[in-house]
Short mmCIF file of C-alpha atoms in Angstrom, two decimals:
data_model
loop_
_atom_site.label_atom_id
_atom_site.label_comp_id
_atom_site.label_asym_id
_atom_site.label_seq_id
_atom_site.Cartn_x
_atom_site.Cartn_y
_atom_site.Cartn_z
CA MET L 1 246.01 -4.91 -120.00
CA ILE L 2 248.40 -1.74 -120.69
CA ILE L 3 251.66 -2.30 -122.17
CA MET L 4 254.01 0.23 -122.78
CA LEU L 5 257.72 0.63 -124.00
CA ASP L 6 260.42 1.59 -122.05
CA THR L 7 262.92 3.71 -123.93
CA ALA L 8 264.02 7.31 -124.92
CA ASP L 9 265.38 6.03 -128.40
CA VAL L 10 263.28 8.04 -130.84
CA GLN L 11 263.78 5.54 -133.79
CA GLU L 12 262.95 2.61 -131.43
CA ILE L 13 260.06 4.10 -130.41
CA LYS L 14 258.89 4.77 -134.47
CA LYS L 15 259.90 0.96 -135.50
CA PHE L 16 257.80 -0.51 -131.98
CA THR L 17 254.83 1.43 -132.36
CA LYS L 18 254.56 0.73 -136.09
CA MET L 19 255.04 -3.16 -135.13
CA TYR L 20 253.30 -3.45 -131.82
CA PRO L 21 249.84 -2.32 -129.85
CA ILE L 22 251.73 -0.09 -127.63
CA ASP L 23 249.65 2.05 -125.53
CA GLY L 24 252.32 4.42 -124.64
CA VAL L 25 256.44 5.09 -123.28
CA THR L 26 257.93 5.26 -120.09
CA THR L 27 261.57 6.87 -119.92
CA ASN L 28 264.24 7.63 -116.82
CA PRO L 29 266.79 9.73 -116.84
CA SER L 30 269.39 7.02 -117.67
CA LEU L 31 267.44 6.35 -120.38
CA VAL L 32 267.21 9.96 -121.22
CA ALA L 33 270.70 10.61 -120.82
CA LYS L 34 272.02 7.21 -123.31
CA GLN L 35 270.38 9.43 -126.06
CA LYS L 36 273.11 12.73 -125.38
CA ARG L 37 270.28 15.25 -126.58
CA ASN L 38 268.67 18.55 -125.59
CA PHE L 39 265.93 16.98 -122.86
CA ILE L 40 262.50 18.81 -124.03
CA GLU L 41 263.61 18.31 -127.55
CA LEU L 42 263.94 14.88 -127.09
CA ILE L 43 261.01 14.75 -124.98
CA LYS L 44 259.01 16.84 -127.72
CA GLU L 45 259.99 14.74 -130.62
CA ILE L 46 258.76 11.28 -128.13
CA ARG L 47 255.65 13.05 -127.85
CA GLU L 48 255.50 14.15 -131.66
CA THR L 49 255.95 9.92 -132.35
CA ILE L 50 253.65 8.92 -130.25
CA GLY L 51 250.67 11.45 -130.78
CA ASP L 52 248.78 13.24 -127.98
CA ARG L 53 246.27 10.46 -126.82
CA LYS L 54 249.11 7.71 -125.81
CA MET L 55 250.70 7.86 -122.39
CA LEU L 56 254.29 9.54 -121.73
CA HIS L 57 255.90 8.79 -118.50
CA VAL L 58 258.19 11.60 -117.89
CA GLN L 59 260.37 11.89 -114.51
CA ALA L 60 260.79 14.61 -112.30
CA LEU L 61 264.32 15.21 -110.15
CA GLY L 62 263.74 17.76 -107.48
CA LYS L 63 264.76 16.94 -104.24
CA THR L 64 262.02 18.95 -102.64
CA ALA L 65 257.96 18.65 -103.47
CA GLU L 66 258.14 22.18 -104.36
CA GLU L 67 260.80 21.29 -106.73
CA ILE L 68 259.27 18.38 -108.28
CA VAL L 69 255.97 20.40 -108.35
CA GLU L 70 257.86 23.13 -110.52
CA GLU L 71 259.26 20.67 -112.70
CA ALA L 72 255.59 18.81 -113.05
CA GLN L 73 254.10 22.23 -114.11
CA TYR L 74 256.96 23.07 -116.47
CA LEU L 75 256.81 19.27 -118.04
CA ASN L 76 253.17 19.37 -118.46
CA THR L 77 252.89 22.94 -120.21
CA LYS L 78 255.96 21.92 -122.36
CA ILE L 79 254.82 18.65 -123.85
CA GLY L 80 251.18 18.55 -123.46
CA GLY L 81 249.29 15.62 -124.34
CA THR L 82 248.52 12.35 -121.75
CA LEU L 83 251.30 12.84 -119.40
CA TYR L 84 252.18 11.25 -116.23
CA ILE L 85 255.26 12.53 -114.04
CA LYS L 86 257.08 9.55 -112.35
CA ILE L 87 257.98 10.59 -108.92
CA PRO L 88 260.03 8.13 -106.42
CA VAL L 89 258.28 7.25 -103.67
CA VAL L 90 260.06 9.03 -101.14
CA GLU L 91 258.34 11.93 -98.40
CA GLU L 92 258.58 14.48 -100.80
CA GLY L 93 257.48 12.63 -103.57
CA ILE L 94 254.66 11.47 -101.62
CA LYS L 95 254.01 15.19 -100.71
CA ALA L 96 254.07 16.18 -104.35
CA ILE L 97 251.85 13.87 -105.87
CA MET L 98 249.51 15.05 -102.79
CA ILE L 99 250.06 18.99 -104.57
CA LEU L 100 249.58 17.49 -108.10
CA LYS L 101 246.33 15.43 -107.77
CA GLU L 102 245.04 18.84 -106.33
CA LYS L 103 246.05 20.39 -109.16
CA GLY L 104 244.77 17.97 -112.10
CA ILE L 105 248.17 16.64 -112.84
CA LYS L 106 248.68 12.92 -113.28
CA THR L 107 251.75 11.36 -111.46
CA THR L 108 253.38 7.72 -111.83
CA ALA L 109 254.81 6.75 -108.31
CA THR L 110 257.90 5.08 -109.13
CA ALA L 111 261.16 3.13 -107.91
CA VAL L 112 258.52 1.29 -105.80
CA PHE L 113 259.37 -1.94 -103.50
CA THR L 114 256.85 -2.84 -101.28
CA PRO L 115 253.22 -3.05 -100.94
CA LEU L 116 253.22 -0.07 -98.49
CA GLN L 117 254.89 2.03 -100.63
CA ALA L 118 252.63 1.18 -103.11
CA LEU L 119 249.42 1.85 -100.85
CA MET L 120 250.80 5.26 -99.29
CA ALA L 121 251.46 6.56 -103.45
CA ALA L 122 247.79 6.01 -104.36
CA LYS L 123 246.56 6.99 -101.37
CA ALA L 124 248.18 10.58 -102.15
CA GLY L 125 246.84 10.31 -105.99
CA ALA L 126 249.28 8.57 -108.26
CA GLU L 127 247.16 6.68 -110.97
CA TYR L 128 250.23 4.55 -111.70
CA ILE L 129 252.39 2.60 -109.41
CA ALA L 130 255.38 0.71 -111.00
CA PRO L 131 257.09 -2.01 -108.46
CA TYR L 132 260.70 -2.72 -109.46
CA VAL L 133 260.43 -6.77 -110.43
CA ASN L 134 264.25 -7.68 -111.34
CA ARG L 135 266.01 -4.96 -108.89
CA LEU L 136 263.75 -7.25 -106.01
CA ASP L 137 265.09 -10.20 -107.85
CA ASN L 138 268.56 -9.20 -107.78
CA ILE L 139 268.33 -8.33 -103.71
CA SER L 140 266.95 -12.25 -103.51
CA ALA L 141 263.80 -10.89 -102.94
CA ASP L 142 260.48 -11.96 -104.99
CA GLY L 143 259.57 -9.01 -107.41
CA ILE L 144 256.49 -11.06 -108.23
CA LYS L 145 255.13 -11.46 -105.33
CA VAL L 146 255.58 -7.85 -104.52
CA VAL L 147 253.73 -6.83 -107.91
CA SER L 148 250.72 -9.58 -106.31
CA GLU L 149 250.82 -7.98 -103.06
CA ILE L 150 250.17 -4.77 -104.45
CA VAL L 151 247.43 -5.81 -106.53
CA GLN L 152 245.77 -7.49 -103.68
CA ILE L 153 245.78 -4.83 -101.03
CA PHE L 154 243.98 -2.42 -104.29
CA ASN L 155 241.35 -5.05 -104.87
CA VAL L 156 240.13 -5.56 -100.96
CA HIS L 157 240.36 -1.43 -100.47
CA GLY L 158 238.97 -0.68 -103.76
CA VAL L 159 242.20 1.57 -104.34
CA ASP L 160 241.79 3.33 -107.85
CA ALA L 161 245.68 3.62 -109.35
CA LYS L 162 247.02 1.06 -111.62
CA VAL L 163 250.35 -1.52 -111.04
CA LEU L 164 252.52 -0.82 -113.68
CA ALA L 165 254.75 -3.62 -113.33
CA ALA L 166 258.79 -2.58 -114.10
CA SER L 167 262.15 -3.42 -114.49
CA PHE L 168 262.08 -6.58 -116.69
CA LYS L 169 265.02 -9.00 -117.62
CA ASN L 170 263.18 -11.88 -118.72
CA VAL L 171 259.92 -12.50 -120.86
CA GLU L 172 258.77 -15.43 -117.92
CA GLN L 173 259.04 -12.37 -115.19
CA ILE L 174 256.86 -10.49 -117.58
CA HIS L 175 254.15 -13.57 -117.98
CA LYS L 176 254.24 -14.06 -114.41
CA ALA L 177 253.17 -10.34 -113.30
CA CYS L 178 250.45 -10.60 -116.21
CA LEU L 179 249.42 -13.89 -113.96
CA ALA L 180 249.46 -11.70 -110.99
CA GLY L 181 247.13 -9.30 -112.15
CA ALA L 182 249.10 -6.26 -112.83
CA HIS L 183 247.47 -3.72 -114.94
CA SER L 184 250.29 -2.63 -117.28
CA ILE L 185 253.46 -3.52 -117.50
CA THR L 186 256.47 -1.27 -119.48
CA ALA L 187 259.37 -3.26 -121.33
CA GLY L 188 262.66 -2.47 -122.91
CA PRO L 189 262.92 -2.87 -126.58
CA ASP L 190 265.15 -6.34 -126.35
CA ILE L 191 262.29 -7.71 -124.11
CA MET L 192 258.92 -6.10 -126.29
CA ASN L 193 260.68 -8.22 -129.14
CA GLN L 194 260.38 -11.35 -127.35
CA LEU L 195 257.24 -11.16 -126.16
CA LEU L 196 256.26 -13.15 -129.70
CA TYR L 197 258.97 -15.14 -130.14
CA HIS L 198 258.60 -19.07 -130.36
CA PRO L 199 260.69 -21.80 -132.17
CA LEU L 200 257.68 -23.70 -132.92
CA THR L 201 256.01 -20.52 -134.48
CA ASN L 202 258.96 -19.93 -136.78
CA TRP L 203 258.92 -23.29 -137.85
CA SER L 204 255.29 -23.85 -138.14
CA VAL L 205 255.66 -20.93 -140.85
CA GLU L 206 258.51 -22.33 -142.82
CA GLN L 207 256.38 -25.76 -143.20
CA PHE L 208 253.31 -23.67 -144.44
CA VAL L 209 255.33 -21.61 -146.72
CA LYS L 210 257.22 -24.79 -147.87
CA ALA L 211 253.92 -26.99 -148.47
CA TRP L 212 251.88 -23.83 -150.58
CA GLU L 213 255.58 -23.23 -152.66
CA ASP L 214 256.02 -26.71 -153.63
CA LEU L 215 252.48 -26.18 -155.49
CA TYR L 216 252.41 -23.37 -156.67
CA GLY L 217 255.56 -21.81 -156.87
CA LYS L 218 258.34 -19.99 -154.90
CA GLY L 219 257.03 -16.24 -154.10
CA LYS L 220 253.63 -17.27 -154.84
CA ARG L 221 251.00 -15.78 -153.09
CA THR L 222 246.81 -15.82 -152.22
CA ASP L 223 246.71 -12.80 -154.10
CA ASN L 224 248.79 -13.84 -156.95
CA ILE L 225 248.07 -17.36 -158.47
#
């Protein structure tokens, strides 16, 4: 299971890559815009923070396939490392994914809302397919069902692309996406923090510490008694 952090906040990235087994970082134009910084300088700093081996997903904004390809080549040269260019699953985007596949540039198909969009993007050559779970739920659709159907189609037809479930608003959605067979998920810092939380875990730790300190004294550990 691949776990990625969905943010463009460098400080958050530094914090979470030290705390958790994060495999990479995903960004989008909205997350980047929140930082109010020079785009290339920001993305380069993210790359320096996570290193060359962790994945970094950055979205192209061109309207035509040719523009998207130019952006992808520019970003690949400027940023380097294990880079994936995020491309929406519109007609020009699918065309760009096919061209970039031939050029050896990795891509992530984004803004995916149906299994057939996912299949077309995977056939075009995208390495990752990102269905938006919560955005589907918000229009009374079933985001997890879409994830499950994409996984099923890929398994039935031997498609190599990985499902990168995205757009989460709670831990339960991530839980269900994992059960549905998603190969990877990406979540913001607020949701990522909740993946470990359970009140009984905190209570159990408090009870362990109390029992220990009642016998050995406050602040004592196994290495100083």
